[in-house]
Amino acid sequence: MTQAAKRSGRSGVLELAVLGLLHESPMHGYELRKRLNTMLGAFRAFSYGSLYPCLKEMLAVGHVSADGEPTGSRSRIVYKLTADGKEHLQNLLAEAGPSSWEDENFGVHFAFFSQTDAEVRMRILEGRRNRLEERLDHVKESVSRTRERVDSYTLELQRHGLESVEREVRWLTELIETERRVDHENKDSNASSPGATASASGHH
């Protein structure tokens, strides 16, 4: 229960991001900090002070290993994903529940879509779009309700919020259509390959 609660919060976002980055390659703590700041900065879910406690927990449970001199500077320690860590990462990436399409979590899940199963990617994209369409309805309702009671600047701010959500919905729709197209193409190419080709070449 505590584990699930953690994952649904900010520490879960950080855990997924650290595991995903270390899956790409082993890293020094300083390099990991830089990459995380680039990835998570936009979602305001990361502070430098939270990285090392997170790494310490991962070392304790065996999801990462550390090579280097513990007595030296942190930057000389290289963190690497273990086999257990890879398995745990795959479990986290396979989670396509409501938490994966919330504002803070969606960006991190999306950053590791290349490591995520196509079916899970589609669930997350559709879940995110549904969530934003619900938000869009609320914002539109709010704008129409308060139009006469607010000043022009507040109205402009509401309009800006509305346009931002509409833009993301359009972006998600394009991504979903691309995913579907690629999926159909893959199915078609699988259906037309290797058995038919092998039997055709066997006649020569």
PDB file of C-alpha atoms in Angstrom:
ATOM      1  CA  MET A   1       0.000   0.000   0.000  1.00  0.00           C
ATOM      2  CA  THR A   2       2.752   2.459   0.912  1.00  0.00           C
ATOM      3  CA  GLN A   3       4.583   1.451  -2.283  1.00  0.00           C
ATOM      4  CA  ALA A   4       1.526   2.166  -4.424  1.00  0.00           C
ATOM      5  CA  ALA A   5       0.917   5.460  -2.625  1.00  0.00           C
ATOM      6  CA  LYS A   6       4.508   6.456  -3.254  1.00  0.00           C
ATOM      7  CA  ARG A   7       4.296   5.643  -6.948  1.00  0.00           C
ATOM      8  CA  SER A   8       1.150   7.701  -7.355  1.00  0.00           C
ATOM      9  CA  GLY A   9       2.906  10.715  -5.838  1.00  0.00           C
ATOM     10  CA  ARG A  10       5.945  12.695  -6.764  1.00  0.00           C
ATOM     11  CA  SER A  11       8.414  10.090  -5.510  1.00  0.00           C
ATOM     12  CA  GLY A  12       6.831   7.615  -7.940  1.00  0.00           C
ATOM     13  CA  VAL A  13       7.468  10.013 -10.820  1.00  0.00           C
ATOM     14  CA  LEU A  14      11.091  10.373  -9.731  1.00  0.00           C
ATOM     15  CA  GLU A  15      11.527   6.603  -9.303  1.00  0.00           C
ATOM     16  CA  LEU A  16      10.238   5.932 -12.834  1.00  0.00           C
ATOM     17  CA  ALA A  17      12.418   8.691 -14.305  1.00  0.00           C
ATOM     18  CA  VAL A  18      15.607   7.458 -12.567  1.00  0.00           C
ATOM     19  CA  LEU A  19      15.019   3.831 -13.582  1.00  0.00           C
ATOM     20  CA  GLY A  20      14.194   4.833 -17.168  1.00  0.00           C
ATOM     21  CA  LEU A  21      17.325   6.984 -17.541  1.00  0.00           C
ATOM     22  CA  LEU A  22      19.591   4.338 -16.011  1.00  0.00           C
ATOM     23  CA  HIS A  23      18.089   1.780 -18.382  1.00  0.00           C
ATOM     24  CA  GLU A  24      19.492   3.879 -21.247  1.00  0.00           C
ATOM     25  CA  SER A  25      22.989   3.886 -19.716  1.00  0.00           C
ATOM     26  CA  PRO A  26      24.818   3.886 -16.355  1.00  0.00           C
ATOM     27  CA  MET A  27      25.375   7.434 -15.041  1.00  0.00           C
ATOM     28  CA  HIS A  28      27.241   9.461 -12.446  1.00  0.00           C
ATOM     29  CA  GLY A  29      25.016  11.186  -9.917  1.00  0.00           C
ATOM     30  CA  TYR A  30      25.770  14.607 -11.416  1.00  0.00           C
ATOM     31  CA  GLU A  31      24.837  13.530 -14.954  1.00  0.00           C
ATOM     32  CA  LEU A  32      21.669  11.900 -13.643  1.00  0.00           C
ATOM     33  CA  ARG A  33      20.752  15.154 -11.872  1.00  0.00           C
ATOM     34  CA  LYS A  34      21.176  17.135 -15.103  1.00  0.00           C
ATOM     35  CA  ARG A  35      19.090  14.702 -17.162  1.00  0.00           C
ATOM     36  CA  LEU A  36      16.355  14.611 -14.514  1.00  0.00           C
ATOM     37  CA  ASN A  37      16.248  18.375 -14.286  1.00  0.00           C
ATOM     38  CA  THR A  38      15.743  18.599 -18.061  1.00  0.00           C
ATOM     39  CA  MET A  39      13.038  15.925 -17.984  1.00  0.00           C
ATOM     40  CA  LEU A  40      11.174  16.771 -14.779  1.00  0.00           C
ATOM     41  CA  GLY A  41      11.756  20.494 -14.506  1.00  0.00           C
ATOM     42  CA  ALA A  42       8.684  21.234 -16.577  1.00  0.00           C
ATOM     43  CA  PHE A  43       6.514  19.111 -14.292  1.00  0.00           C
ATOM     44  CA  ARG A  44       7.872  20.684 -11.064  1.00  0.00           C
ATOM     45  CA  ALA A  45       8.139  17.238  -9.530  1.00  0.00           C
ATOM     46  CA  PHE A  46      11.868  17.156  -8.956  1.00  0.00           C
ATOM     47  CA  SER A  47      14.226  18.762  -6.490  1.00  0.00           C
ATOM     48  CA  TYR A  48      17.934  17.911  -6.262  1.00  0.00           C
ATOM     49  CA  GLY A  49      17.545  17.048  -2.582  1.00  0.00           C
ATOM     50  CA  SER A  50      15.132  14.221  -3.392  1.00  0.00           C
ATOM     51  CA  LEU A  51      17.432  12.382  -5.832  1.00  0.00           C
ATOM     52  CA  TYR A  52      19.969  10.885  -3.414  1.00  0.00           C
ATOM     53  CA  PRO A  53      17.379   9.586  -0.898  1.00  0.00           C
ATOM     54  CA  CYS A  54      15.610   7.991  -3.900  1.00  0.00           C
ATOM     55  CA  LEU A  55      18.866   6.368  -5.090  1.00  0.00           C
ATOM     56  CA  LYS A  56      19.582   5.192  -1.536  1.00  0.00           C
ATOM     57  CA  GLU A  57      16.193   3.431  -1.396  1.00  0.00           C
ATOM     58  CA  MET A  58      16.815   1.836  -4.795  1.00  0.00           C
ATOM     59  CA  LEU A  59      20.241   0.599  -3.671  1.00  0.00           C
ATOM     60  CA  ALA A  60      18.658  -0.864  -0.517  1.00  0.00           C
ATOM     61  CA  VAL A  61      16.056  -2.857  -2.472  1.00  0.00           C
ATOM     62  CA  GLY A  62      18.549  -3.889  -5.167  1.00  0.00           C
ATOM     63  CA  HIS A  63      17.087  -1.982  -8.130  1.00  0.00           C
ATOM     64  CA  VAL A  64      20.381  -0.167  -8.773  1.00  0.00           C
ATOM     65  CA  SER A  65      24.040  -0.831  -8.028  1.00  0.00           C
ATOM     66  CA  ALA A  66      26.761   1.742  -7.366  1.00  0.00           C
ATOM     67  CA  ASP A  67      30.339   1.468  -8.630  1.00  0.00           C
ATOM     68  CA  GLY A  68      33.007   3.868  -7.432  1.00  0.00           C
ATOM     69  CA  GLU A  69      34.448   5.241  -4.245  1.00  0.00           C
ATOM     70  CA  PRO A  70      31.780   5.789  -1.596  1.00  0.00           C
ATOM     71  CA  THR A  71      34.184   7.978   0.372  1.00  0.00           C
ATOM     72  CA  GLY A  72      34.930  10.198  -2.637  1.00  0.00           C
ATOM     73  CA  SER A  73      32.714  12.781  -4.264  1.00  0.00           C
ATOM     74  CA  ARG A  74      29.262  11.671  -5.371  1.00  0.00           C
ATOM     75  CA  SER A  75      30.073  12.452  -8.983  1.00  0.00           C
ATOM     76  CA  ARG A  76      32.618   9.593  -9.007  1.00  0.00           C
ATOM     77  CA  ILE A  77      29.975   6.991  -8.198  1.00  0.00           C
ATOM     78  CA  VAL A  78      28.358   5.398 -11.251  1.00  0.00           C
ATOM     79  CA  TYR A  79      24.789   4.136 -10.808  1.00  0.00           C
ATOM     80  CA  LYS A  80      23.655   1.178 -12.883  1.00  0.00           C
ATOM     81  CA  LEU A  81      20.344  -0.650 -13.273  1.00  0.00           C
ATOM     82  CA  THR A  82      20.296  -4.237 -11.956  1.00  0.00           C
ATOM     83  CA  ALA A  83      18.265  -7.134 -13.381  1.00  0.00           C
ATOM     84  CA  ASP A  84      15.686  -6.580 -10.594  1.00  0.00           C
ATOM     85  CA  GLY A  85      15.639  -2.893 -11.477  1.00  0.00           C
ATOM     86  CA  LYS A  86      14.929  -3.665 -15.151  1.00  0.00           C
ATOM     87  CA  GLU A  87      12.062  -5.933 -14.148  1.00  0.00           C
ATOM     88  CA  HIS A  88      10.681  -3.274 -11.785  1.00  0.00           C
ATOM     89  CA  LEU A  89      10.943  -0.648 -14.543  1.00  0.00           C
ATOM     90  CA  GLN A  90       8.957  -2.878 -16.933  1.00  0.00           C
ATOM     91  CA  ASN A  91       6.260  -3.243 -14.250  1.00  0.00           C
ATOM     92  CA  LEU A  92       6.095   0.538 -13.800  1.00  0.00           C
ATOM     93  CA  LEU A  93       5.964   1.123 -17.563  1.00  0.00           C
ATOM     94  CA  ALA A  94       3.156  -1.428 -17.872  1.00  0.00           C
ATOM     95  CA  GLU A  95       0.984   0.539 -15.446  1.00  0.00           C
ATOM     96  CA  ALA A  96      -1.619   2.345 -17.520  1.00  0.00           C
ATOM     97  CA  GLY A  97      -4.044   3.323 -14.785  1.00  0.00           C
ATOM     98  CA  PRO A  98      -5.443   6.817 -14.126  1.00  0.00           C
ATOM     99  CA  SER A  99      -2.262   8.019 -12.369  1.00  0.00           C
ATOM    100  CA  SER A 100      -0.254   7.590 -15.594  1.00  0.00           C
ATOM    101  CA  TRP A 101      -2.273  10.230 -17.435  1.00  0.00           C
ATOM    102  CA  GLU A 102      -2.266  12.881 -14.691  1.00  0.00           C
ATOM    103  CA  ASP A 103      -0.367  16.109 -15.414  1.00  0.00           C
ATOM    104  CA  GLU A 104       2.888  15.261 -13.605  1.00  0.00           C
ATOM    105  CA  ASN A 105       3.011  11.562 -14.440  1.00  0.00           C
ATOM    106  CA  PHE A 106       2.022  11.707 -18.114  1.00  0.00           C
ATOM    107  CA  GLY A 107       5.149  13.572 -19.264  1.00  0.00           C
ATOM    108  CA  VAL A 108       7.478  11.044 -17.628  1.00  0.00           C
ATOM    109  CA  HIS A 109       5.569   8.048 -19.007  1.00  0.00           C
ATOM    110  CA  PHE A 110       5.615   9.694 -22.432  1.00  0.00           C
ATOM    111  CA  ALA A 111       9.395  10.255 -22.222  1.00  0.00           C
ATOM    112  CA  PHE A 112       9.846   6.463 -22.040  1.00  0.00           C
ATOM    113  CA  PHE A 113       7.281   5.483 -24.689  1.00  0.00           C
ATOM    114  CA  SER A 114      10.052   3.900 -26.783  1.00  0.00           C
ATOM    115  CA  GLN A 115      10.471   1.343 -23.956  1.00  0.00           C
ATOM    116  CA  THR A 116       6.711   0.905 -23.468  1.00  0.00           C
ATOM    117  CA  ASP A 117       4.428  -1.719 -25.021  1.00  0.00           C
ATOM    118  CA  ALA A 118       2.246  -0.358 -27.875  1.00  0.00           C
ATOM    119  CA  GLU A 119      -1.004  -1.374 -26.167  1.00  0.00           C
ATOM    120  CA  VAL A 120      -0.005   0.434 -22.969  1.00  0.00           C
ATOM    121  CA  ARG A 121       1.045   3.526 -24.949  1.00  0.00           C
ATOM    122  CA  MET A 122      -2.403   3.636 -26.556  1.00  0.00           C
ATOM    123  CA  ARG A 123      -4.192   3.257 -23.190  1.00  0.00           C
ATOM    124  CA  ILE A 124      -2.181   6.130 -21.706  1.00  0.00           C
ATOM    125  CA  LEU A 125      -2.722   8.417 -24.725  1.00  0.00           C
ATOM    126  CA  GLU A 126      -6.468   7.730 -24.810  1.00  0.00           C
ATOM    127  CA  GLY A 127      -6.745   8.086 -21.033  1.00  0.00           C
ATOM    128  CA  ARG A 128      -4.913  11.416 -21.167  1.00  0.00           C
ATOM    129  CA  ARG A 129      -7.149  12.667 -24.000  1.00  0.00           C
ATOM    130  CA  ASN A 130     -10.321  11.646 -22.140  1.00  0.00           C
ATOM    131  CA  ARG A 131      -9.092  13.416 -19.010  1.00  0.00           C
ATOM    132  CA  LEU A 132      -8.377  16.605 -20.970  1.00  0.00           C
ATOM    133  CA  GLU A 133     -11.733  16.473 -22.788  1.00  0.00           C
ATOM    134  CA  GLU A 134     -13.437  16.335 -19.367  1.00  0.00           C
ATOM    135  CA  ARG A 135     -11.334  19.322 -18.285  1.00  0.00           C
ATOM    136  CA  LEU A 136     -12.267  21.130 -21.495  1.00  0.00           C
ATOM    137  CA  ASP A 137     -15.984  20.715 -20.741  1.00  0.00           C
ATOM    138  CA  HIS A 138     -15.497  22.135 -17.231  1.00  0.00           C
ATOM    139  CA  VAL A 139     -13.467  25.108 -18.483  1.00  0.00           C
ATOM    140  CA  LYS A 140     -16.003  25.906 -21.235  1.00  0.00           C
ATOM    141  CA  GLU A 141     -18.829  25.690 -18.704  1.00  0.00           C
ATOM    142  CA  SER A 142     -16.923  27.950 -16.315  1.00  0.00           C
ATOM    143  CA  VAL A 143     -16.181  30.510 -19.060  1.00  0.00           C
ATOM    144  CA  SER A 144     -19.816  30.699 -20.191  1.00  0.00           C
ATOM    145  CA  ARG A 145     -21.028  30.956 -16.556  1.00  0.00           C
ATOM    146  CA  THR A 146     -18.646  33.727 -15.527  1.00  0.00           C
ATOM    147  CA  ARG A 147     -18.380  35.682 -18.817  1.00  0.00           C
ATOM    148  CA  GLU A 148     -20.594  38.548 -17.600  1.00  0.00           C
ATOM    149  CA  ARG A 149     -19.107  38.669 -14.107  1.00  0.00           C
ATOM    150  CA  VAL A 150     -15.355  38.851 -14.851  1.00  0.00           C
ATOM    151  CA  ASP A 151     -13.128  41.547 -16.314  1.00  0.00           C
ATOM    152  CA  SER A 152     -11.494  41.288 -19.728  1.00  0.00           C
ATOM    153  CA  TYR A 153      -8.119  40.123 -18.318  1.00  0.00           C
ATOM    154  CA  THR A 154      -9.633  37.216 -16.392  1.00  0.00           C
ATOM    155  CA  LEU A 155     -11.643  36.304 -19.476  1.00  0.00           C
ATOM    156  CA  GLU A 156      -8.469  36.396 -21.571  1.00  0.00           C
ATOM    157  CA  LEU A 157      -6.726  34.103 -19.062  1.00  0.00           C
ATOM    158  CA  GLN A 158      -9.627  31.640 -19.235  1.00  0.00           C
ATOM    159  CA  ARG A 159      -9.502  31.741 -23.036  1.00  0.00           C
ATOM    160  CA  HIS A 160      -5.744  31.070 -22.952  1.00  0.00           C
ATOM    161  CA  GLY A 161      -6.314  28.043 -20.689  1.00  0.00           C
ATOM    162  CA  LEU A 162      -9.006  26.786 -23.030  1.00  0.00           C
ATOM    163  CA  GLU A 163      -6.759  27.096 -26.094  1.00  0.00           C
ATOM    164  CA  SER A 164      -3.881  25.273 -24.328  1.00  0.00           C
ATOM    165  CA  VAL A 165      -6.096  22.300 -23.469  1.00  0.00           C
ATOM    166  CA  GLU A 166      -7.621  22.226 -26.981  1.00  0.00           C
ATOM    167  CA  ARG A 167      -4.117  22.261 -28.493  1.00  0.00           C
ATOM    168  CA  GLU A 168      -3.026  19.299 -26.367  1.00  0.00           C
ATOM    169  CA  VAL A 169      -6.191  17.371 -27.262  1.00  0.00           C
ATOM    170  CA  ARG A 170      -5.417  17.892 -30.982  1.00  0.00           C
ATOM    171  CA  TRP A 171      -1.798  16.782 -30.408  1.00  0.00           C
ATOM    172  CA  LEU A 172      -2.951  13.641 -28.575  1.00  0.00           C
ATOM    173  CA  THR A 173      -5.449  12.842 -31.342  1.00  0.00           C
ATOM    174  CA  GLU A 174      -2.641  13.026 -33.924  1.00  0.00           C
ATOM    175  CA  LEU A 175      -0.441  10.738 -31.808  1.00  0.00           C
ATOM    176  CA  ILE A 176      -3.281   8.228 -31.347  1.00  0.00           C
ATOM    177  CA  GLU A 177      -3.955   8.177 -35.100  1.00  0.00           C
ATOM    178  CA  THR A 178      -0.239   7.646 -35.811  1.00  0.00           C
ATOM    179  CA  GLU A 179      -0.092   4.779 -33.282  1.00  0.00           C
ATOM    180  CA  ARG A 180      -3.108   3.134 -34.920  1.00  0.00           C
ATOM    181  CA  ARG A 181      -1.657   3.550 -38.409  1.00  0.00           C
ATOM    182  CA  VAL A 182       1.693   2.038 -37.379  1.00  0.00           C
ATOM    183  CA  ASP A 183      -0.127  -0.823 -35.638  1.00  0.00           C
ATOM    184  CA  HIS A 184      -2.144  -1.594 -38.817  1.00  0.00           C
ATOM    185  CA  GLU A 185       0.997  -1.424 -40.959  1.00  0.00           C
ATOM    186  CA  ASN A 186       2.823  -3.819 -38.616  1.00  0.00           C
ATOM    187  CA  LYS A 187      -0.103  -6.260 -38.675  1.00  0.00           C
ATOM    188  CA  ASP A 188      -0.273  -6.085 -42.471  1.00  0.00           C
ATOM    189  CA  SER A 189       3.474  -6.668 -42.895  1.00  0.00           C
ATOM    190  CA  ASN A 190       3.376  -9.582 -40.423  1.00  0.00           C
ATOM    191  CA  ALA A 191       0.483 -11.130 -42.309  1.00  0.00           C
ATOM    192  CA  SER A 192       2.286 -10.866 -45.656  1.00  0.00           C
ATOM    193  CA  SER A 193       5.698 -12.097 -44.405  1.00  0.00           C
ATOM    194  CA  PRO A 194       7.719 -14.795 -43.726  1.00  0.00           C
ATOM    195  CA  GLY A 195       5.636 -17.946 -44.433  1.00  0.00           C
ATOM    196  CA  ALA A 196       4.371 -16.753 -47.832  1.00  0.00           C
ATOM    197  CA  THR A 197       7.835 -15.571 -48.836  1.00  0.00           C
ATOM    198  CA  ALA A 198       9.457 -18.819 -47.729  1.00  0.00           C
ATOM    199  CA  SER A 199       6.982 -21.002 -49.624  1.00  0.00           C
ATOM    200  CA  ALA A 200       7.332 -18.856 -52.757  1.00  0.00           C
ATOM    201  CA  SER A 201      11.117 -19.101 -52.686  1.00  0.00           C
ATOM    202  CA  GLY A 202      10.904 -22.853 -51.993  1.00  0.00           C
ATOM    203  CA  HIS A 203       9.464 -23.475 -55.488  1.00  0.00           C
ATOM    204  CA  HIS A 204      12.658 -22.228 -57.208  1.00  0.00           C
TER     205      HIS A 204
END
